Short mmCIF file of C-alpha atoms in Angstrom, two decimals:
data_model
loop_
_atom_site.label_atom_id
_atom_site.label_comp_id
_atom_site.label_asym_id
_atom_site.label_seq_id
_atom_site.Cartn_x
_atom_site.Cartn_y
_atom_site.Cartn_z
CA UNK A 125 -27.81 -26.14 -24.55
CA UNK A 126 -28.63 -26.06 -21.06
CA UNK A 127 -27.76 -22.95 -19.30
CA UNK A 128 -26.39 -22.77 -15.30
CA UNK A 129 -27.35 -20.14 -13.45
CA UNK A 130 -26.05 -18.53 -9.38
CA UNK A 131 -27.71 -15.84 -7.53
CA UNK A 132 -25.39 -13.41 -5.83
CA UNK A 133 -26.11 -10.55 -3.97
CA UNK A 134 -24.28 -6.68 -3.08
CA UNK A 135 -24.81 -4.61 -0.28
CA UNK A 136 -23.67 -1.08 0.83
CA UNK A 137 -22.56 1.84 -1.55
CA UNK A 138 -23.56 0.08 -4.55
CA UNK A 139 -24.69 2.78 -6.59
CA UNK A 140 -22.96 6.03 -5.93
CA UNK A 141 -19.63 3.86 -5.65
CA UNK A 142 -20.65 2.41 -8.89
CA UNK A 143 -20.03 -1.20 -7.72
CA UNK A 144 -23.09 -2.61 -9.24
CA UNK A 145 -22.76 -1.23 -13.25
CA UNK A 146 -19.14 -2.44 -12.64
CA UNK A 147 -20.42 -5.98 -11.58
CA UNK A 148 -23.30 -5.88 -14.03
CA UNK A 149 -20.25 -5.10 -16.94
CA UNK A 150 -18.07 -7.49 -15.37
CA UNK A 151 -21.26 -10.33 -16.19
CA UNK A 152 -21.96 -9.16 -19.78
CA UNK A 153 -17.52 -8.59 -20.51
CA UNK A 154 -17.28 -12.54 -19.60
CA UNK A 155 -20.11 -13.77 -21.81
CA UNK A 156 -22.68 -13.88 -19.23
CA UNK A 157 -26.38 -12.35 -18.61
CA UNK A 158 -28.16 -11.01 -15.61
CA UNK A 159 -31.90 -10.26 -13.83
CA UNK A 160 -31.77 -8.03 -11.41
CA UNK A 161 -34.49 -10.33 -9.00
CA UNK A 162 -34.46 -7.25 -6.32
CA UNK A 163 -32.76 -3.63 -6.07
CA UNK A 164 -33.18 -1.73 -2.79
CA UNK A 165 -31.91 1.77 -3.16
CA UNK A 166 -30.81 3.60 0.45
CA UNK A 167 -33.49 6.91 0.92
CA UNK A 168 -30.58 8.61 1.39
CA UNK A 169 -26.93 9.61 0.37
CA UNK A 170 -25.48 7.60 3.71
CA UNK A 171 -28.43 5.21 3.48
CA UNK A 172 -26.74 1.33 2.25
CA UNK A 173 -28.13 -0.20 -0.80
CA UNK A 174 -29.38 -4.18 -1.76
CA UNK A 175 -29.52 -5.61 -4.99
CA UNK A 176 -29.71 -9.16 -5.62
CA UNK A 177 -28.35 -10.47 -9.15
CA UNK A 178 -29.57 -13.82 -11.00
CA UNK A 179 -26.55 -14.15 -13.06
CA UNK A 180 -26.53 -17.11 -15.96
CA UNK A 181 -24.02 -18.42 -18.25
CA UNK A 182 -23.71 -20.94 -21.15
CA UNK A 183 -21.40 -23.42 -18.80
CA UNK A 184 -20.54 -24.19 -15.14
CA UNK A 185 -16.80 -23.07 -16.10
CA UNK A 186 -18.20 -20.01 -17.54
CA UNK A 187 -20.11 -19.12 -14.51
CA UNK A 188 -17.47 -20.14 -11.63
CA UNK A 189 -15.11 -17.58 -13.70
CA UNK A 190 -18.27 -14.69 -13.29
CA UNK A 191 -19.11 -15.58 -9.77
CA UNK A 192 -15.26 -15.22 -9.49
CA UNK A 193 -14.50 -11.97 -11.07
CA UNK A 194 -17.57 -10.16 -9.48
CA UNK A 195 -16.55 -11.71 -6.31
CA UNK A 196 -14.05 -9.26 -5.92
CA UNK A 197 -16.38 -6.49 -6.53
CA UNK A 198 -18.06 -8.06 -3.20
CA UNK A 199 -21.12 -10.22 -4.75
CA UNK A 200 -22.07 -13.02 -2.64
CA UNK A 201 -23.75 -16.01 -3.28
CA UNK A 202 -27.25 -16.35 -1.33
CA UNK A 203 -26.69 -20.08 -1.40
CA UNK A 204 -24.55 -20.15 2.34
CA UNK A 205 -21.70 -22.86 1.73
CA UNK A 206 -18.62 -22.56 3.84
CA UNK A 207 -15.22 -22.37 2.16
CA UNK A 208 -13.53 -25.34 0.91
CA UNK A 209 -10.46 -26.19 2.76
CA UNK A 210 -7.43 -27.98 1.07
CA UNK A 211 -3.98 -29.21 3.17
CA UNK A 212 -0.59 -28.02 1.50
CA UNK A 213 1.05 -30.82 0.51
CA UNK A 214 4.20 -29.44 0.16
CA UNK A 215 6.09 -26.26 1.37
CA UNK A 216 6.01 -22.86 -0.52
CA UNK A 217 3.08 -24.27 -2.65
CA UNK A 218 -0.23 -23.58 -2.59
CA UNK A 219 -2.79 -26.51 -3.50
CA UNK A 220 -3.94 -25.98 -6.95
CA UNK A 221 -7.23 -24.05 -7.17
CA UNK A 222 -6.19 -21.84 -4.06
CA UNK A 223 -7.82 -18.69 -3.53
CA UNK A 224 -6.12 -15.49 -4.70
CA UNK A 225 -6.71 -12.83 -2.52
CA UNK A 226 -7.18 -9.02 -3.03
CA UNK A 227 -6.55 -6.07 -0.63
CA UNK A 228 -10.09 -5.49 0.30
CA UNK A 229 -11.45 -6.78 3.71
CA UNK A 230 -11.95 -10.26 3.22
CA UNK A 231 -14.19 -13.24 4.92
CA UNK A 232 -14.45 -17.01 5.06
CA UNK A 233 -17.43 -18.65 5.98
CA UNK A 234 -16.97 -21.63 8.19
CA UNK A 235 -19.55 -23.77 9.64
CA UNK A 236 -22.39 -21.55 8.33
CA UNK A 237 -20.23 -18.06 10.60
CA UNK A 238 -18.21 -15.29 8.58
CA UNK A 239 -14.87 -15.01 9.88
CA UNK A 240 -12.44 -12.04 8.68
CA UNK A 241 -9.53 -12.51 6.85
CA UNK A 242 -6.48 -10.94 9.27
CA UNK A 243 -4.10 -8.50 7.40
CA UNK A 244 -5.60 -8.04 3.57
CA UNK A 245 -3.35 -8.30 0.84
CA UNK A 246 -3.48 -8.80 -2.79
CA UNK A 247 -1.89 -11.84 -4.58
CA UNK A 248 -1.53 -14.29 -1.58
CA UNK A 249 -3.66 -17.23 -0.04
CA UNK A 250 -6.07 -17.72 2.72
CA UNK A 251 -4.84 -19.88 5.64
CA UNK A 252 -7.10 -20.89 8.47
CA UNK A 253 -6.55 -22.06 11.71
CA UNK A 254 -8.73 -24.58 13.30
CA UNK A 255 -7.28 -24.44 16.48
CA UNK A 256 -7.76 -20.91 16.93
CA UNK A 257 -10.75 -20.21 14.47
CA UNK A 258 -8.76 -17.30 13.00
CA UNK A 259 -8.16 -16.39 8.99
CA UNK A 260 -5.10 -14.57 7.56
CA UNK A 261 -3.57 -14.19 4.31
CA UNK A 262 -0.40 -15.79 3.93
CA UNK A 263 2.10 -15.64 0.89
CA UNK A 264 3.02 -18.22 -1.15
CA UNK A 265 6.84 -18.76 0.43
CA UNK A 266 5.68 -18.91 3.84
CA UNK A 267 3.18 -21.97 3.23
CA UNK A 268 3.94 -25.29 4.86
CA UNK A 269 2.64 -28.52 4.33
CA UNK A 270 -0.08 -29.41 6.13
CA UNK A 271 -1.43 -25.36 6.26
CA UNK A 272 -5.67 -25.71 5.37
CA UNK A 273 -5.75 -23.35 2.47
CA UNK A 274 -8.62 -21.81 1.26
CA UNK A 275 -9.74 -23.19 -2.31
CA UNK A 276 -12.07 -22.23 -4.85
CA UNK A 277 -14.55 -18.94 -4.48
CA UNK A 278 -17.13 -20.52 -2.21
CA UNK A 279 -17.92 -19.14 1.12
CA UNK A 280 -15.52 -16.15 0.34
CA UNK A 281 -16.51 -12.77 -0.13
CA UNK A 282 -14.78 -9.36 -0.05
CA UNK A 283 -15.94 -5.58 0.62
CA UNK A 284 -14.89 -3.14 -1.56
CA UNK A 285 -14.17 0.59 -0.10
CA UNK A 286 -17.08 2.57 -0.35
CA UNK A 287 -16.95 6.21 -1.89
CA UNK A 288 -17.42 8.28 0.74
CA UNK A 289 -20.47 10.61 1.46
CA UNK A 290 -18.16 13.86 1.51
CA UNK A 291 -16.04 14.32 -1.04
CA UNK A 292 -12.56 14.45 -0.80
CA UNK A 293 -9.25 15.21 -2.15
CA UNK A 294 -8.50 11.56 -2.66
CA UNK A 295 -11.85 11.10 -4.32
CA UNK A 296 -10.97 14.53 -6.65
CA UNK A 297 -7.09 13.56 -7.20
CA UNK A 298 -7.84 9.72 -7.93
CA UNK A 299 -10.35 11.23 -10.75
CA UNK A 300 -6.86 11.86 -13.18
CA UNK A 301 -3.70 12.23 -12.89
CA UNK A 302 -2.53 15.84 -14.68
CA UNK A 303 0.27 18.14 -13.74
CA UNK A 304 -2.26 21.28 -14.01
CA UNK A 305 -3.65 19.67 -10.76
CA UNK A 306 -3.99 22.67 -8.08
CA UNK A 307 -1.40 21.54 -5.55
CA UNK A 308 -1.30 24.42 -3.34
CA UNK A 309 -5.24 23.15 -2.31
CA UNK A 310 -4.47 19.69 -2.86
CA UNK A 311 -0.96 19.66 -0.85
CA UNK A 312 -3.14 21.68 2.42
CA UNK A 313 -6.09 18.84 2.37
CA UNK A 314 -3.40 16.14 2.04
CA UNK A 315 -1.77 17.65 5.48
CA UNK A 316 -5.12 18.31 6.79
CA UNK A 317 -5.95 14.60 6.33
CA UNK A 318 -2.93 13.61 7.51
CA UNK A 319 -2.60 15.67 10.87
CA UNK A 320 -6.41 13.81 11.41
CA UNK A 321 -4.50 10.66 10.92
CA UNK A 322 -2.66 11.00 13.75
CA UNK A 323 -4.32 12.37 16.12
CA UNK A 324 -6.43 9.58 16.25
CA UNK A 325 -3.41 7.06 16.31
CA UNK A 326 -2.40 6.40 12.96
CA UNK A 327 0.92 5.70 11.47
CA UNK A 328 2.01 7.35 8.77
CA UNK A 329 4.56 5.48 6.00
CA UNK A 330 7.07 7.43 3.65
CA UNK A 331 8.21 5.45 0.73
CA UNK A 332 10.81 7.31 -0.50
CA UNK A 333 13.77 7.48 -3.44
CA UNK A 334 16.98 9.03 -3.78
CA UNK A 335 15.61 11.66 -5.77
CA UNK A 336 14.60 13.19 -1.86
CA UNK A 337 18.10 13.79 -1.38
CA UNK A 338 18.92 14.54 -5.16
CA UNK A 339 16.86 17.50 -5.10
CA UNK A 340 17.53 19.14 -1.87
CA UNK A 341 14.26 17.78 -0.47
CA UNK A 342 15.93 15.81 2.70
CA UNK A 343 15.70 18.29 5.12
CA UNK A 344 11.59 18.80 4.78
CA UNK A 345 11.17 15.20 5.30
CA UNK A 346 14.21 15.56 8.41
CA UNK A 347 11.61 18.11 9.94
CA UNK A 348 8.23 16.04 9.31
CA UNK A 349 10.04 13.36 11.11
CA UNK A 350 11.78 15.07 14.02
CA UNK A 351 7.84 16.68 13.88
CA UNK A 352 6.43 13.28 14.55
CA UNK A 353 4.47 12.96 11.27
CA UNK A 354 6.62 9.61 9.95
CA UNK A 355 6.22 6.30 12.04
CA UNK A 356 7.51 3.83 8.81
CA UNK A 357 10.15 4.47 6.22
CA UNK A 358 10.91 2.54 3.54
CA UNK A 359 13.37 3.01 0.91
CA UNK A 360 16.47 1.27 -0.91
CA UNK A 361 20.05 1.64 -0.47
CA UNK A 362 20.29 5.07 -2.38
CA UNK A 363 18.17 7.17 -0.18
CA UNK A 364 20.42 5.66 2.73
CA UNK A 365 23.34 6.15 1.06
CA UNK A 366 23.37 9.54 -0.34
CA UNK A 367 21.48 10.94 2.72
CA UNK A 368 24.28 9.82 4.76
CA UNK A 369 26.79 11.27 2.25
CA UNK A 370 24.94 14.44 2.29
CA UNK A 371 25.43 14.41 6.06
CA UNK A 372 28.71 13.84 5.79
CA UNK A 373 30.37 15.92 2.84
CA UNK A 374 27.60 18.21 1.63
CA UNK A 375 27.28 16.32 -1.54
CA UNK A 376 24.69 14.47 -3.16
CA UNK A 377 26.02 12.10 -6.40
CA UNK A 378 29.28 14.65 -6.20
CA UNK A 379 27.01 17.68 -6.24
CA UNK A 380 26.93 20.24 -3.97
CA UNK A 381 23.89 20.55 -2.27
CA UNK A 382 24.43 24.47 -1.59
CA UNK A 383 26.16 25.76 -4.59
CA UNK A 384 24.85 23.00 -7.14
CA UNK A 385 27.85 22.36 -8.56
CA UNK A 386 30.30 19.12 -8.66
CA UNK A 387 32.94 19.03 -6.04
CA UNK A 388 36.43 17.65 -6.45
CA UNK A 389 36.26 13.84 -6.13
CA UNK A 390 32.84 14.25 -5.29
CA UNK A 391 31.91 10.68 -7.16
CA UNK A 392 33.57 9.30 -4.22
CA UNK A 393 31.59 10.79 -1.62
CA UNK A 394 28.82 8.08 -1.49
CA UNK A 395 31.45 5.01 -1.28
CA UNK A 396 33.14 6.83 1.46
CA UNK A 397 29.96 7.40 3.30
CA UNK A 398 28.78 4.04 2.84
CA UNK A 399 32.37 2.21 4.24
CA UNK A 400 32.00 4.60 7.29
CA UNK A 401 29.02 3.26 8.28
CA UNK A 402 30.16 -0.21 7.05
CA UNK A 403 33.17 0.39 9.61
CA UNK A 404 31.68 1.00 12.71
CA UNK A 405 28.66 -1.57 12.09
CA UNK A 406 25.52 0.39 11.14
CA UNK A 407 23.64 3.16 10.94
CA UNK A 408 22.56 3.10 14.44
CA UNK A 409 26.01 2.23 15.75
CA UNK A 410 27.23 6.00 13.28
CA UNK A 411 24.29 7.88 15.48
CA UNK A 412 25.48 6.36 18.88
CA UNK A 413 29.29 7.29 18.26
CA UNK A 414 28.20 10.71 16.61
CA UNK A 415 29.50 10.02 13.59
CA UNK A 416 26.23 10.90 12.10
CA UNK A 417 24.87 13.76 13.42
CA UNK A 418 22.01 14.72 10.77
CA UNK A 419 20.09 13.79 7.59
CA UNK A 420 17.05 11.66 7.17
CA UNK A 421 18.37 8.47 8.69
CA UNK A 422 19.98 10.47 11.67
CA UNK A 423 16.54 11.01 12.61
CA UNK A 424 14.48 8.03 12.29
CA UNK A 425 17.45 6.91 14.98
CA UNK A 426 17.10 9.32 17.59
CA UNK A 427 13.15 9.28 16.86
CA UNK A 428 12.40 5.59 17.04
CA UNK A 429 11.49 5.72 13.26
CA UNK A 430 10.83 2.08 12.02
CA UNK A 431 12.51 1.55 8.85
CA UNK A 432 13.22 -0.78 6.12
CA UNK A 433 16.18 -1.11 3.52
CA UNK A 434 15.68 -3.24 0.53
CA UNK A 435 18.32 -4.03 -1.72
CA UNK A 436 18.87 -3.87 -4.87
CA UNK A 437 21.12 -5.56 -7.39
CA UNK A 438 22.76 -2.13 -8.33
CA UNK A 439 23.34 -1.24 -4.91
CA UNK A 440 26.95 0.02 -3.65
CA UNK A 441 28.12 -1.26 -0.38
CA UNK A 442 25.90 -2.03 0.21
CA UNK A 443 25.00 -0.29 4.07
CA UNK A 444 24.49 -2.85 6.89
CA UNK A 445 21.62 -1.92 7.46
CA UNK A 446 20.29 -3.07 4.09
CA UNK A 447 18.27 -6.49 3.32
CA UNK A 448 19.41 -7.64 0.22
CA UNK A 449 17.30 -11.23 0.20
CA UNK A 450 14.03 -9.62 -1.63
CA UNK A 451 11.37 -12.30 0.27
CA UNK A 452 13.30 -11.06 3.79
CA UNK A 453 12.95 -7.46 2.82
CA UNK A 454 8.75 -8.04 1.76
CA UNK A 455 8.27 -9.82 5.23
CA UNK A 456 9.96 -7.17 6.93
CA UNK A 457 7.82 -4.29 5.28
CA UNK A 458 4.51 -6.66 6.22
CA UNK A 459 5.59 -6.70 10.12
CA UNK A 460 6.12 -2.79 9.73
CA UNK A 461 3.19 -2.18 7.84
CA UNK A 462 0.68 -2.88 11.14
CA UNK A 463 -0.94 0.35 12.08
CA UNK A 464 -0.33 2.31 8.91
CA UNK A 465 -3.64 4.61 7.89
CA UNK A 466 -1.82 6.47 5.08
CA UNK A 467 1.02 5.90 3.40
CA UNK A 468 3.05 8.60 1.02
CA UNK A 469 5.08 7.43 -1.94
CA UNK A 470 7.72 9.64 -3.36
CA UNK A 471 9.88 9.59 -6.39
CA UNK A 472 10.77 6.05 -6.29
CA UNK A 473 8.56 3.56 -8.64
CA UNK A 474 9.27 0.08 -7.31
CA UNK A 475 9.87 0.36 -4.04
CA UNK A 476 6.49 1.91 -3.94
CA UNK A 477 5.00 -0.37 -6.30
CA UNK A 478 5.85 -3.25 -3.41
CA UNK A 479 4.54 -1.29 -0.74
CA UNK A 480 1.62 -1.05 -2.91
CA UNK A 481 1.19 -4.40 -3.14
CA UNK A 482 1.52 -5.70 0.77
CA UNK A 483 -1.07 -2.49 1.93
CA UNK A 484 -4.72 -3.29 2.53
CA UNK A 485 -6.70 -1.29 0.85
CA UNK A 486 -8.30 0.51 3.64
CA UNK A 487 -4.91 2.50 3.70
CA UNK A 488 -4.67 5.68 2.09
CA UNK A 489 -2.08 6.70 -0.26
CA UNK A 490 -0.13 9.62 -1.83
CA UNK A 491 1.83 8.92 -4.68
CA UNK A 492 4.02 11.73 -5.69
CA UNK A 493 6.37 11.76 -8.36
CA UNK A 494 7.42 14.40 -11.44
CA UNK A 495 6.48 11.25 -14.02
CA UNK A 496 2.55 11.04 -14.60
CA UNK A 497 3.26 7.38 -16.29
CA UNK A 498 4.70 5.89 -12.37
CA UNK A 499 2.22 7.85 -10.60
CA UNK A 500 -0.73 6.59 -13.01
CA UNK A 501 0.56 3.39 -12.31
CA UNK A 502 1.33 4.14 -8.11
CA UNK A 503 -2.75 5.64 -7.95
CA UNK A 504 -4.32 2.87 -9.83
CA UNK A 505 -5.24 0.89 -6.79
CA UNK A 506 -9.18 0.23 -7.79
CA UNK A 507 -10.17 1.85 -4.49
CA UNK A 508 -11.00 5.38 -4.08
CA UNK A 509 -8.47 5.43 -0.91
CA UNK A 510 -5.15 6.34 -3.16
CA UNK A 511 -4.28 9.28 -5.23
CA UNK A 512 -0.93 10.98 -7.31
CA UNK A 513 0.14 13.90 -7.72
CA UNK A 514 2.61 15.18 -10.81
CA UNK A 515 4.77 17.51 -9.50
CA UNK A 516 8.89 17.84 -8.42
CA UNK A 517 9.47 16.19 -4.99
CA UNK A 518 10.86 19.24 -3.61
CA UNK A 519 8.32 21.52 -3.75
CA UNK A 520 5.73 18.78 -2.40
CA UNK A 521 7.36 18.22 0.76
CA UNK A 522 8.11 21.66 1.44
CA UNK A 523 4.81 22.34 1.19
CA UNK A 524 3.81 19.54 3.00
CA UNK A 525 6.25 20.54 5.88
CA UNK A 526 5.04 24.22 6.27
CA UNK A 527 1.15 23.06 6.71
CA UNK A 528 2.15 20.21 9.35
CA UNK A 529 5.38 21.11 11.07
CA UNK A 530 3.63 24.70 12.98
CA UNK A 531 1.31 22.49 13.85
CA UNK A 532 3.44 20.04 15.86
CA UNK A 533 5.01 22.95 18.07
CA UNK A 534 2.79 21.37 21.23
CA UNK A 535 4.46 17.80 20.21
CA UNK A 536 2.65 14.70 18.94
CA UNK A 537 4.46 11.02 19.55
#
């Protein structure tokens, strides 16, 4: 039988980021063999690395499914062919054989010139504009016919993040996920990274669930805000909800947030707070008439925090202020999203898991949550840019607070 054979090659952190045994597994998992034609190892730790990879399998599909899979690892074909480009034929469709992307930096070549991919994200297409010479990715709802998509693997190729020359909490946390985990260090480098965030103009994103108000934890993340520390909040109806019912009654679910015991007709609380806000139009609208004079949502108000509501099909109410068409709510998080450098996802498994899905993954993350199963599945990004952390939510961001909010006392915007 007549064997077909492609020559790819990796550059940068190949080694110490382990990149090329993952690649060279990847080739040998799928049926496939390799000769490593030429391996150029950096002189030193910061130094990039070149190794270029004969790889050979028993059929053409065989191989187009290698080249594919180790394309996301960021092997390239030597052979320079630009990417095949297919019209939609119909809208919210992608032509069959599209390109799936993944949240690494991405490129298209086009007329023999590599042109980035705007705004990574995993599981969408590739559309390109002719007119304007530009790449993005582009999900699947918002395609319309006659949008040149980006077929096949040819004349694409993607960078993995690098592991970076100092080692870092995110590199140590991302290792495993255990609750014997030193948080006290972990929880001070976390604040240290994320005070470095923005100072140099980052925003930060809190994904967070009702368990934040559950547990007493609202007022830490009130202060981090009000300290300038969140830009971007998402969460669902819940956090809204019972942070606003906090505000209002002192009660969180019917519990008493000081004596942590149920009050009378406390289940009502929430559905009150919710058709008060309903009443007067919004949460913004309860701020302005000082109906709402504290709590999470109170804040982001009075200091300009973006945020996003996504509904649910549980939800009470629900608020106004919540989006409860799911594909309205995901494009709303994607036009929030710009800017982001770290994001911080706490107690609240699919709301995070979304986020997690639209973020490139150049942005680094903090998944917190007292369930080492969701934060397993929160951390395992592929990247060494996201960690977890198994502890109560509480305790995390009143930690968090005490390392970041002394800091603010000059002000940060």
């Amino acid at each position: 039988m007549a064997m077909v054979s492609d020559t790819v090659e990796l550059r940068g952190h190949i080694i110490d980021s382990l990149i090329l045994p993952k690649v060279l597994d990847e080739i040998m998992t799928l049926g496939g063999t390799f000769e490593i034609v030429d391996l150029a190892v950096g002189h030193r730790r910061e130094d990039p690395s070149r190794a270029t990879i004969r790889v050979t399998a028993s059929d053409a599909d065989r191989l187009q499914a290698i080249l594919s899979r180790i394309g996301q690892h960021g092997a390239v074909p030597v052979t320079g062919e630009d990417a095949r480009l297919v019209p939609a034929d119909l809208d919210g469709a992608f032509p069959d054989g599209f390109y799936c992307t993944t949240h690494f930096d991405t490129w298209m070549s086009r007329e023999g010139r590599w042109i980035a991919v705007e705004r990574p994200e995993m599981d969408c297409g590739i559309r390109f504009d002719p007119a304007t010479g530009r790449a993005e990715t582009i999900p699947m709802h918002k395609v319309r016919r006659g949008d040149l998509i980006v077929v096949g693997h040819a004349g694409v190729k993607v960078a993995p993040i690098d592991r970076s020359p100092e080692r870092s909490v995110f590199e140590f946390m991302a290792s495993s996920v255990s609750s014997e985990k030193p948080k006290a260090v972990v929880i001070r480098e976390m604040a240290a990274h994320i005070k470095t965030a923005r100072a140099a103009g980052g925003k930060v994103l809190v994904v967070a669930g009702p368990a934040v108000i559950h547990t007493g934890a609202g007022g830490h993340l009130e202060r981090l805000i009000a300290a300038g520390y969140v830009q971007v909040l998402f969460a669902g109806n819940a956090l809204a909800a019972h942070d606003i019912e906090q505000a209002l009654y002192g009660t969180s679910l019917g519990m008493s947030l000081d004596a942590g015991m149920p009050v009378d007709e406390g289940h009502e609380h929430h559905l009150r707070a919710i058709n008060t806000i309903r009443r007067v139009g919004g949460i913004k609208q309860a701020v302005e008439k000082g109906i709402l004079r504290r709590g999470i949502m109170h804040a982001c108000v009075v200091h300009g925090v973006d945020y996003v509501l996504a509904g649910s099909i549980r939800d009470d109410g629900p608020l106004p202020d919540v989006i409860t068409d799911a594909v309205k709510a995901q494009d709303a998080m994607r036009e929030k999203i710009r800017g982001v450098t770290v994001g911080i996802m706490i107690a609240t498994t699919l709301h995070s898991i979304a986020t997690g899905n639209i973020l490139p993954a150049s942005v680094k993350l903090i998944c917190v949550d007292i369930n080492p199963a969701v934060v397993t599945k929160l951390a395992d990004r592929g990247s060494f840019q996201a960690m977890g952390l198994v502890t109560d939510v509480e305790p995390f961001l009143r930690a968090l607070a005490e390392h970041l909010v002394p800091a603010m006392s000059h002000g940060v915007s």
